[in-house]
């Protein structure tokens, strides 16, 4: 709310976290990295796509994995503070 001056993104008001919230899986960053490299240009063949995905996975650095670890720790801590209850979703 502070970030967006009391404006909520979405329809209506807050959106409750679903029980299997994707907010607890911070791999979106890694998937975005891999997808960005694999599809930077349309792959001409399936084999080329496989090679690009393999190369993208190999390009993940320890620093990137550390950032993912830090992010998941933050998200788990948020759940602990909420005592496992659903809270309104807010932007980070």
GROMACS .gro file of N, CA, C and O in nm:
model
  368
    1UNK      N    1   0.082  -0.119   0.000
    1UNK     CA    2   0.000   0.000   0.000
    1UNK      C    3   0.087   0.126   0.000
    1UNK      O    4   0.052   0.222  -0.066
    2UNK      N    5   0.196   0.123   0.075
    2UNK     CA    6   0.283   0.241   0.079
    2UNK      C    7   0.348   0.264  -0.057
    2UNK      O    8   0.357   0.377  -0.104
    3UNK      N    9   0.390   0.155  -0.120
    3UNK     CA   10   0.459   0.167  -0.248
    3UNK      C   11   0.370   0.231  -0.353
    3UNK      O   12   0.415   0.312  -0.434
    4UNK      N   13   0.241   0.196  -0.353
    4UNK     CA   14   0.150   0.243  -0.456
    4UNK      C   15   0.048   0.344  -0.404
    4UNK      O   16  -0.060   0.358  -0.458
    5UNK      N   17   0.083   0.415  -0.297
    5UNK     CA   18  -0.001   0.521  -0.240
    5UNK      C   19  -0.148   0.475  -0.225
    5UNK      O   20  -0.240   0.537  -0.277
    6UNK      N   21  -0.166   0.365  -0.152
    6UNK     CA   22  -0.299   0.312  -0.121
    6UNK      C   23  -0.379   0.269  -0.243
    6UNK      O   24  -0.500   0.259  -0.238
    7UNK      N   25  -0.311   0.245  -0.354
    7UNK     CA   26  -0.378   0.191  -0.472
    7UNK      C   27  -0.349   0.042  -0.480
    7UNK      O   28  -0.236   0.001  -0.461
    8UNK      N   29  -0.449  -0.037  -0.509
    8UNK     CA   30  -0.434  -0.181  -0.517
    8UNK      C   31  -0.436  -0.223  -0.662
    8UNK      O   32  -0.517  -0.175  -0.740
    9UNK      N   33  -0.344  -0.311  -0.698
    9UNK     CA   34  -0.340  -0.363  -0.833
    9UNK      C   35  -0.434  -0.483  -0.839
    9UNK      O   36  -0.423  -0.576  -0.760
   10UNK      N   37  -0.528  -0.483  -0.931
   10UNK     CA   38  -0.621  -0.595  -0.944
   10UNK      C   39  -0.763  -0.542  -0.945
   10UNK      O   40  -0.788  -0.423  -0.954
   11UNK      N   41  -0.856  -0.634  -0.935
   11UNK     CA   42  -0.997  -0.599  -0.935
   11UNK      C   43  -1.044  -0.578  -0.792
   11UNK      O   44  -1.031  -0.666  -0.709
   12UNK      N   45  -1.098  -0.464  -0.763
   12UNK     CA   46  -1.152  -0.441  -0.630
   12UNK      C   47  -1.045  -0.414  -0.528
   12UNK      O   48  -0.955  -0.333  -0.547
   13UNK      N   49  -1.052  -0.489  -0.417
   13UNK     CA   50  -0.965  -0.466  -0.302
   13UNK      C   51  -0.854  -0.571  -0.299
   13UNK      O   52  -0.814  -0.624  -0.401
   14UNK      N   53  -0.806  -0.602  -0.179
   14UNK     CA   54  -0.700  -0.701  -0.162
   14UNK      C   55  -0.744  -0.837  -0.214
   14UNK      O   56  -0.862  -0.869  -0.216
   15UNK      N   57  -0.647  -0.917  -0.252
   15UNK     CA   58  -0.672  -1.054  -0.295
   15UNK      C   59  -0.609  -1.146  -0.192
   15UNK      O   60  -0.490  -1.133  -0.162
   16UNK      N   61  -0.687  -1.237  -0.133
   16UNK     CA   62  -0.632  -1.331  -0.036
   16UNK      C   63  -0.536  -1.427  -0.102
   16UNK      O   64  -0.555  -1.467  -0.217
   17UNK      N   65  -0.433  -1.467  -0.026
   17UNK     CA   66  -0.341  -1.568  -0.075
   17UNK      C   67  -0.413  -1.700  -0.082
   17UNK      O   68  -0.478  -1.741   0.014
   18UNK      N   69  -0.405  -1.772  -0.192
   18UNK     CA   70  -0.463  -1.906  -0.195
   18UNK      C   71  -0.378  -2.002  -0.112
   18UNK      O   72  -0.261  -1.974  -0.086
   19UNK      N   73  -0.433  -2.118  -0.072
   19UNK     CA   74  -0.356  -2.212   0.011
   19UNK      C   75  -0.224  -2.255  -0.052
   19UNK      O   76  -0.126  -2.273   0.016
   20UNK      N   77  -0.220  -2.271  -0.182
   20UNK     CA   78  -0.096  -2.311  -0.250
   20UNK      C   79  -0.037  -2.191  -0.322
   20UNK      O   80  -0.013  -2.193  -0.442
   21UNK      N   81  -0.012  -2.088  -0.247
   21UNK     CA   82   0.030  -1.961  -0.305
   21UNK      C   83   0.160  -1.972  -0.382
   21UNK      O   84   0.260  -2.021  -0.330
   22UNK      N   85   0.162  -1.924  -0.506
   22UNK     CA   86   0.289  -1.920  -0.579
   22UNK      C   87   0.386  -1.819  -0.518
   22UNK      O   88   0.502  -1.819  -0.551
   23UNK      N   89   0.337  -1.735  -0.426
   23UNK     CA   90   0.425  -1.640  -0.361
   23UNK      C   91   0.530  -1.710  -0.276
   23UNK      O   92   0.626  -1.649  -0.233
   24UNK      N   93   0.509  -1.839  -0.248
   24UNK     CA   94   0.607  -1.913  -0.170
   24UNK      C   95   0.710  -1.983  -0.259
   24UNK      O   96   0.798  -2.050  -0.210
   25UNK      N   97   0.698  -1.968  -0.387
   25UNK     CA   98   0.793  -2.030  -0.479
   25UNK      C   99   0.864  -1.922  -0.560
   25UNK      O  100   0.817  -1.881  -0.665
   26UNK      N  101   0.977  -1.875  -0.512
   26UNK     CA  102   1.046  -1.763  -0.577
   26UNK      C  103   1.127  -1.803  -0.700
   26UNK      O  104   1.217  -1.732  -0.740
   27UNK      N  105   1.096  -1.917  -0.758
   27UNK     CA  106   1.172  -1.959  -0.875
   27UNK      C  107   1.133  -1.882  -1.000
   27UNK      O  108   1.195  -1.901  -1.105
   28UNK      N  109   1.033  -1.796  -0.990
   28UNK     CA  110   0.994  -1.716  -1.107
   28UNK      C  111   1.112  -1.641  -1.165
   28UNK      O  112   1.126  -1.628  -1.286
   29UNK      N  113   1.200  -1.592  -1.078
   29UNK     CA  114   1.319  -1.520  -1.125
   29UNK      C  115   1.406  -1.611  -1.212
   29UNK      O  116   1.449  -1.573  -1.319
   30UNK      N  117   1.429  -1.734  -1.164
   30UNK     CA  118   1.513  -1.826  -1.241
   30UNK      C  119   1.445  -1.867  -1.371
   30UNK      O  120   1.509  -1.874  -1.475
   31UNK      N  121   1.314  -1.893  -1.364
   31UNK     CA  122   1.242  -1.928  -1.487
   31UNK      C  123   1.249  -1.813  -1.586
   31UNK      O  124   1.265  -1.836  -1.706
   32UNK      N  125   1.236  -1.692  -1.537
   32UNK     CA  126   1.245  -1.576  -1.625
   32UNK      C  127   1.381  -1.566  -1.692
   32UNK      O  128   1.392  -1.535  -1.811
   33UNK      N  129   1.485  -1.593  -1.615
   33UNK     CA  130   1.622  -1.590  -1.668
   33UNK      C  131   1.638  -1.695  -1.778
   33UNK      O  132   1.687  -1.666  -1.888
   34UNK      N  133   1.594  -1.818  -1.748
   34UNK     CA  134   1.609  -1.927  -1.844
   34UNK      C  135   1.525  -1.901  -1.969
   34UNK      O  136   1.573  -1.917  -2.082
   35UNK      N  137   1.401  -1.860  -1.948
   35UNK     CA  138   1.314  -1.833  -2.063
   35UNK      C  139   1.370  -1.719  -2.149
   35UNK      O  140   1.367  -1.726  -2.272
   36UNK      N  141   1.421  -1.615  -2.084
   36UNK     CA  142   1.477  -1.502  -2.158
   36UNK      C  143   1.593  -1.543  -2.247
   36UNK      O  144   1.607  -1.495  -2.359
   37UNK      N  145   1.676  -1.634  -2.197
   37UNK     CA  146   1.789  -1.680  -2.278
   37UNK      C  147   1.744  -1.780  -2.385
   37UNK      O  148   1.792  -1.775  -2.497
   38UNK      N  149   1.654  -1.868  -2.349
   38UNK     CA  150   1.612  -1.972  -2.444
   38UNK      C  151   1.533  -1.913  -2.560
   38UNK      O  152   1.542  -1.963  -2.672
   39UNK      N  153   1.456  -1.809  -2.532
   39UNK     CA  154   1.370  -1.753  -2.636
   39UNK      C  155   1.410  -1.611  -2.677
   39UNK      O  156   1.328  -1.536  -2.726
   40UNK      N  157   1.538  -1.577  -2.660
   40UNK     CA  158   1.585  -1.445  -2.702
   40UNK      C  159   1.552  -1.422  -2.849
   40UNK      O  160   1.515  -1.312  -2.889
   41UNK      N  161   1.564  -1.526  -2.926
   41UNK     CA  162   1.516  -1.530  -3.064
   41UNK      C  163   1.446  -1.665  -3.080
   41UNK      O  164   1.478  -1.760  -3.006
   42UNK      N  165   1.353  -1.676  -3.170
   42UNK     CA  166   1.283  -1.805  -3.185
   42UNK      C  167   1.382  -1.917  -3.220
   42UNK      O  168   1.461  -1.904  -3.314
   43UNK      N  169   1.381  -2.025  -3.142
   43UNK     CA  170   1.473  -2.135  -3.173
   43UNK      C  171   1.428  -2.206  -3.301
   43UNK      O  172   1.311  -2.239  -3.316
   44UNK      N  173   1.521  -2.229  -3.393
   44UNK     CA  174   1.483  -2.289  -3.522
   44UNK      C  175   1.445  -2.437  -3.511
   44UNK      O  176   1.365  -2.487  -3.590
   45UNK      N  177   1.503  -2.507  -3.414
   45UNK     CA  178   1.474  -2.650  -3.400
   45UNK      C  179   1.455  -2.685  -3.253
   45UNK      O  180   1.498  -2.610  -3.164
   46UNK      N  181   1.394  -2.800  -3.230
   46UNK     CA  182   1.378  -2.849  -3.093
   46UNK      C  183   1.514  -2.872  -3.028
   46UNK      O  184   1.534  -2.840  -2.910
   47UNK      N  185   1.609  -2.924  -3.103
   47UNK     CA  186   1.742  -2.949  -3.050
   47UNK      C  187   1.810  -2.818  -3.009
   47UNK      O  188   1.879  -2.812  -2.907
   48UNK      N  189   1.789  -2.713  -3.088
   48UNK     CA  190   1.845  -2.583  -3.054
   48UNK      C  191   1.782  -2.531  -2.925
   48UNK      O  192   1.850  -2.476  -2.839
   49UNK      N  193   1.650  -2.549  -2.909
   49UNK     CA  194   1.583  -2.508  -2.787
   49UNK      C  195   1.639  -2.583  -2.667
   49UNK      O  196   1.668  -2.523  -2.563
   50UNK      N  197   1.658  -2.713  -2.679
   50UNK     CA  198   1.715  -2.792  -2.569
   50UNK      C  199   1.853  -2.741  -2.532
   50UNK      O  200   1.887  -2.729  -2.414
   51UNK      N  201   1.936  -2.711  -2.633
   51UNK     CA  202   2.071  -2.660  -2.607
   51UNK      C  203   2.065  -2.527  -2.535
   51UNK      O  204   2.138  -2.503  -2.439
   52UNK      N  205   1.975  -2.439  -2.579
   52UNK     CA  206   1.962  -2.307  -2.516
   52UNK      C  207   1.918  -2.320  -2.370
   52UNK      O  208   1.968  -2.248  -2.282
   53UNK      N  209   1.825  -2.410  -2.343
   53UNK     CA  210   1.779  -2.430  -2.205
   53UNK      C  211   1.892  -2.484  -2.119
   53UNK      O  212   1.915  -2.436  -2.007
   54UNK      N  213   1.966  -2.579  -2.172
   54UNK     CA  214   2.081  -2.635  -2.099
   54UNK      C  215   2.184  -2.526  -2.072
   54UNK      O  216   2.237  -2.514  -1.960
   55UNK      N  217   2.215  -2.445  -2.173
   55UNK     CA  218   2.312  -2.336  -2.156
   55UNK      C  219   2.262  -2.234  -2.054
   55UNK      O  220   2.340  -2.183  -1.973
   56UNK      N  221   2.133  -2.203  -2.058
   56UNK     CA  222   2.077  -2.106  -1.964
   56UNK      C  223   2.086  -2.158  -1.822
   56UNK      O  224   2.121  -2.084  -1.729
   57UNK      N  225   2.058  -2.287  -1.803
   57UNK     CA  226   2.070  -2.346  -1.669
   57UNK      C  227   2.214  -2.340  -1.620
   57UNK      O  228   2.241  -2.312  -1.503
   58UNK      N  229   2.308  -2.367  -1.711
   58UNK     CA  230   2.450  -2.363  -1.675
   58UNK      C  231   2.496  -2.222  -1.643
   58UNK      O  232   2.595  -2.203  -1.571
   59UNK      N  233   2.424  -2.121  -1.691
   59UNK     CA  234   2.465  -1.982  -1.667
   59UNK      C  235   2.415  -1.926  -1.534
   59UNK      O  236   2.451  -1.814  -1.497
   60UNK      N  237   2.334  -2.005  -1.461
   60UNK     CA  238   2.287  -1.960  -1.330
   60UNK      C  239   2.406  -1.955  -1.236
   60UNK      O  240   2.479  -2.053  -1.220
   61UNK      N  241   2.427  -1.840  -1.174
   61UNK     CA  242   2.544  -1.820  -1.088
   61UNK      C  243   2.511  -1.848  -0.942
   61UNK      O  244   2.394  -1.844  -0.901
   62UNK      N  245   2.613  -1.871  -0.861
   62UNK     CA  246   2.590  -1.886  -0.718
   62UNK      C  247   2.522  -1.762  -0.657
   62UNK      O  248   2.438  -1.774  -0.569
   63UNK      N  249   2.555  -1.645  -0.708
   63UNK     CA  250   2.492  -1.522  -0.657
   63UNK      C  251   2.342  -1.523  -0.686
   63UNK      O  252   2.262  -1.480  -0.601
   64UNK      N  253   2.302  -1.571  -0.803
   64UNK     CA  254   2.160  -1.578  -0.836
   64UNK      C  255   2.090  -1.675  -0.740
   64UNK      O  256   1.981  -1.646  -0.690
   65UNK      N  257   2.152  -1.789  -0.715
   65UNK     CA  258   2.093  -1.887  -0.623
   65UNK      C  259   2.086  -1.831  -0.481
   65UNK      O  260   1.990  -1.857  -0.408
   66UNK      N  261   2.185  -1.754  -0.443
   66UNK     CA  262   2.184  -1.691  -0.310
   66UNK      C  263   2.066  -1.594  -0.299
   66UNK      O  264   1.998  -1.589  -0.196
   67UNK      N  265   2.042  -1.518  -0.404
   67UNK     CA  266   1.928  -1.425  -0.403
   67UNK      C  267   1.796  -1.500  -0.390
   67UNK      O  268   1.706  -1.457  -0.318
   68UNK      N  269   1.783  -1.613  -0.459
   68UNK     CA  270   1.662  -1.695  -0.449
   68UNK      C  271   1.647  -1.747  -0.306
   68UNK      O  272   1.538  -1.744  -0.249
   69UNK      N  273   1.756  -1.794  -0.248
   69UNK     CA  274   1.752  -1.845  -0.110
   69UNK      C  275   1.708  -1.735  -0.014
   69UNK      O  276   1.623  -1.756   0.072
   70UNK      N  277   1.764  -1.617  -0.029
   70UNK     CA  278   1.727  -1.504   0.057
   70UNK      C  279   1.579  -1.470   0.042
   70UNK      O  280   1.510  -1.442   0.139
   71UNK      N  281   1.531  -1.473  -0.081
   71UNK     CA  282   1.391  -1.440  -0.108
   71UNK      C  283   1.297  -1.542  -0.045
   71UNK      O  284   1.197  -1.506   0.015
   72UNK      N  285   1.329  -1.671  -0.058
   72UNK     CA  286   1.240  -1.771   0.001
   72UNK      C  287   1.242  -1.762   0.154
   72UNK      O  288   1.140  -1.779   0.219
   73UNK      N  289   1.357  -1.731   0.213
   73UNK     CA  290   1.362  -1.713   0.358
   73UNK      C  291   1.273  -1.597   0.400
   73UNK      O  292   1.201  -1.607   0.500
   74UNK      N  293   1.273  -1.490   0.324
   74UNK     CA  294   1.188  -1.376   0.355
   74UNK      C  295   1.041  -1.413   0.344
   74UNK      O  296   0.959  -1.377   0.430
   75UNK      N  297   1.004  -1.488   0.242
   75UNK     CA  298   0.865  -1.526   0.223
   75UNK      C  299   0.819  -1.623   0.332
   75UNK      O  300   0.706  -1.613   0.380
   76UNK      N  301   0.905  -1.716   0.370
   76UNK     CA  302   0.870  -1.809   0.478
   76UNK      C  303   0.854  -1.732   0.608
   76UNK      O  304   0.761  -1.757   0.685
   77UNK      N  305   0.942  -1.636   0.634
   77UNK     CA  306   0.931  -1.555   0.755
   77UNK      C  307   0.799  -1.479   0.759
   77UNK      O  308   0.736  -1.467   0.864
   78UNK      N  309   0.754  -1.430   0.646
   78UNK     CA  310   0.625  -1.363   0.638
   78UNK      C  311   0.512  -1.458   0.679
   78UNK      O  312   0.421  -1.419   0.752
   79UNK      N  313   0.521  -1.583   0.635
   79UNK     CA  314   0.419  -1.682   0.673
   79UNK      C  315   0.425  -1.712   0.822
   79UNK      O  316   0.322  -1.730   0.887
   80UNK      N  317   0.546  -1.717   0.878
   80UNK     CA  318   0.561  -1.743   1.021
   80UNK      C  319   0.499  -1.629   1.101
   80UNK      O  320   0.424  -1.652   1.196
   81UNK      N  321   0.528  -1.506   1.061
   81UNK     CA  322   0.473  -1.389   1.132
   81UNK      C  323   0.321  -1.390   1.125
   81UNK      O  324   0.253  -1.355   1.220
   82UNK      N  325   0.267  -1.436   1.012
   82UNK     CA  326   0.121  -1.441   0.994
   82UNK      C  327   0.061  -1.564   1.062
   82UNK      O  328  -0.059  -1.586   1.054
   83UNK      N  329   0.145  -1.642   1.129
   83UNK     CA  330   0.101  -1.762   1.199
   83UNK      C  331   0.032  -1.859   1.103
   83UNK      O  332  -0.065  -1.925   1.137
   84UNK      N  333   0.080  -1.861   0.978
   84UNK     CA  334   0.027  -1.952   0.878
   84UNK      C  335  -0.107  -1.913   0.821
   84UNK      O  336  -0.162  -1.982   0.736
   85UNK      N  337  -0.161  -1.801   0.866
   85UNK     CA  338  -0.292  -1.758   0.816
   85UNK      C  339  -0.274  -1.682   0.686
   85UNK      O  340  -0.169  -1.628   0.657
   86UNK      N  341  -0.382  -1.678   0.612
   86UNK     CA  342  -0.380  -1.602   0.488
   86UNK      C  343  -0.383  -1.454   0.520
   86UNK      O  344  -0.455  -1.410   0.609
   87UNK      N  345  -0.303  -1.380   0.449
   87UNK     CA  346  -0.301  -1.235   0.464
   87UNK      C  347  -0.335  -1.175   0.330
   87UNK      O  348  -0.314  -1.237   0.227
   88UNK      N  349  -0.382  -1.053   0.328
   88UNK     CA  350  -0.402  -0.988   0.198
   88UNK      C  351  -0.270  -0.980   0.123
   88UNK      O  352  -0.166  -0.956   0.183
   89UNK      N  353  -0.274  -1.002  -0.007
   89UNK     CA  354  -0.155  -0.993  -0.089
   89UNK      C  355  -0.118  -0.849  -0.109
   89UNK      O  356  -0.202  -0.764  -0.133
   90UNK      N  357   0.011  -0.819  -0.096
   90UNK     CA  358   0.060  -0.685  -0.126
   90UNK      C  359   0.185  -0.698  -0.210
   90UNK      O  360   0.255  -0.799  -0.206
   91UNK      N  361   0.214  -0.598  -0.285
   91UNK     CA  362   0.335  -0.597  -0.367
   91UNK      C  363   0.455  -0.581  -0.277
   91UNK      O  364   0.451  -0.509  -0.179
   92UNK      N  365   0.567  -0.649  -0.313
   92UNK     CA  366   0.690  -0.633  -0.233
   92UNK      C  367   0.746  -0.494  -0.243
   92UNK      O  368   0.720  -0.419  -0.329
   0.00000   0.00000   0.00000
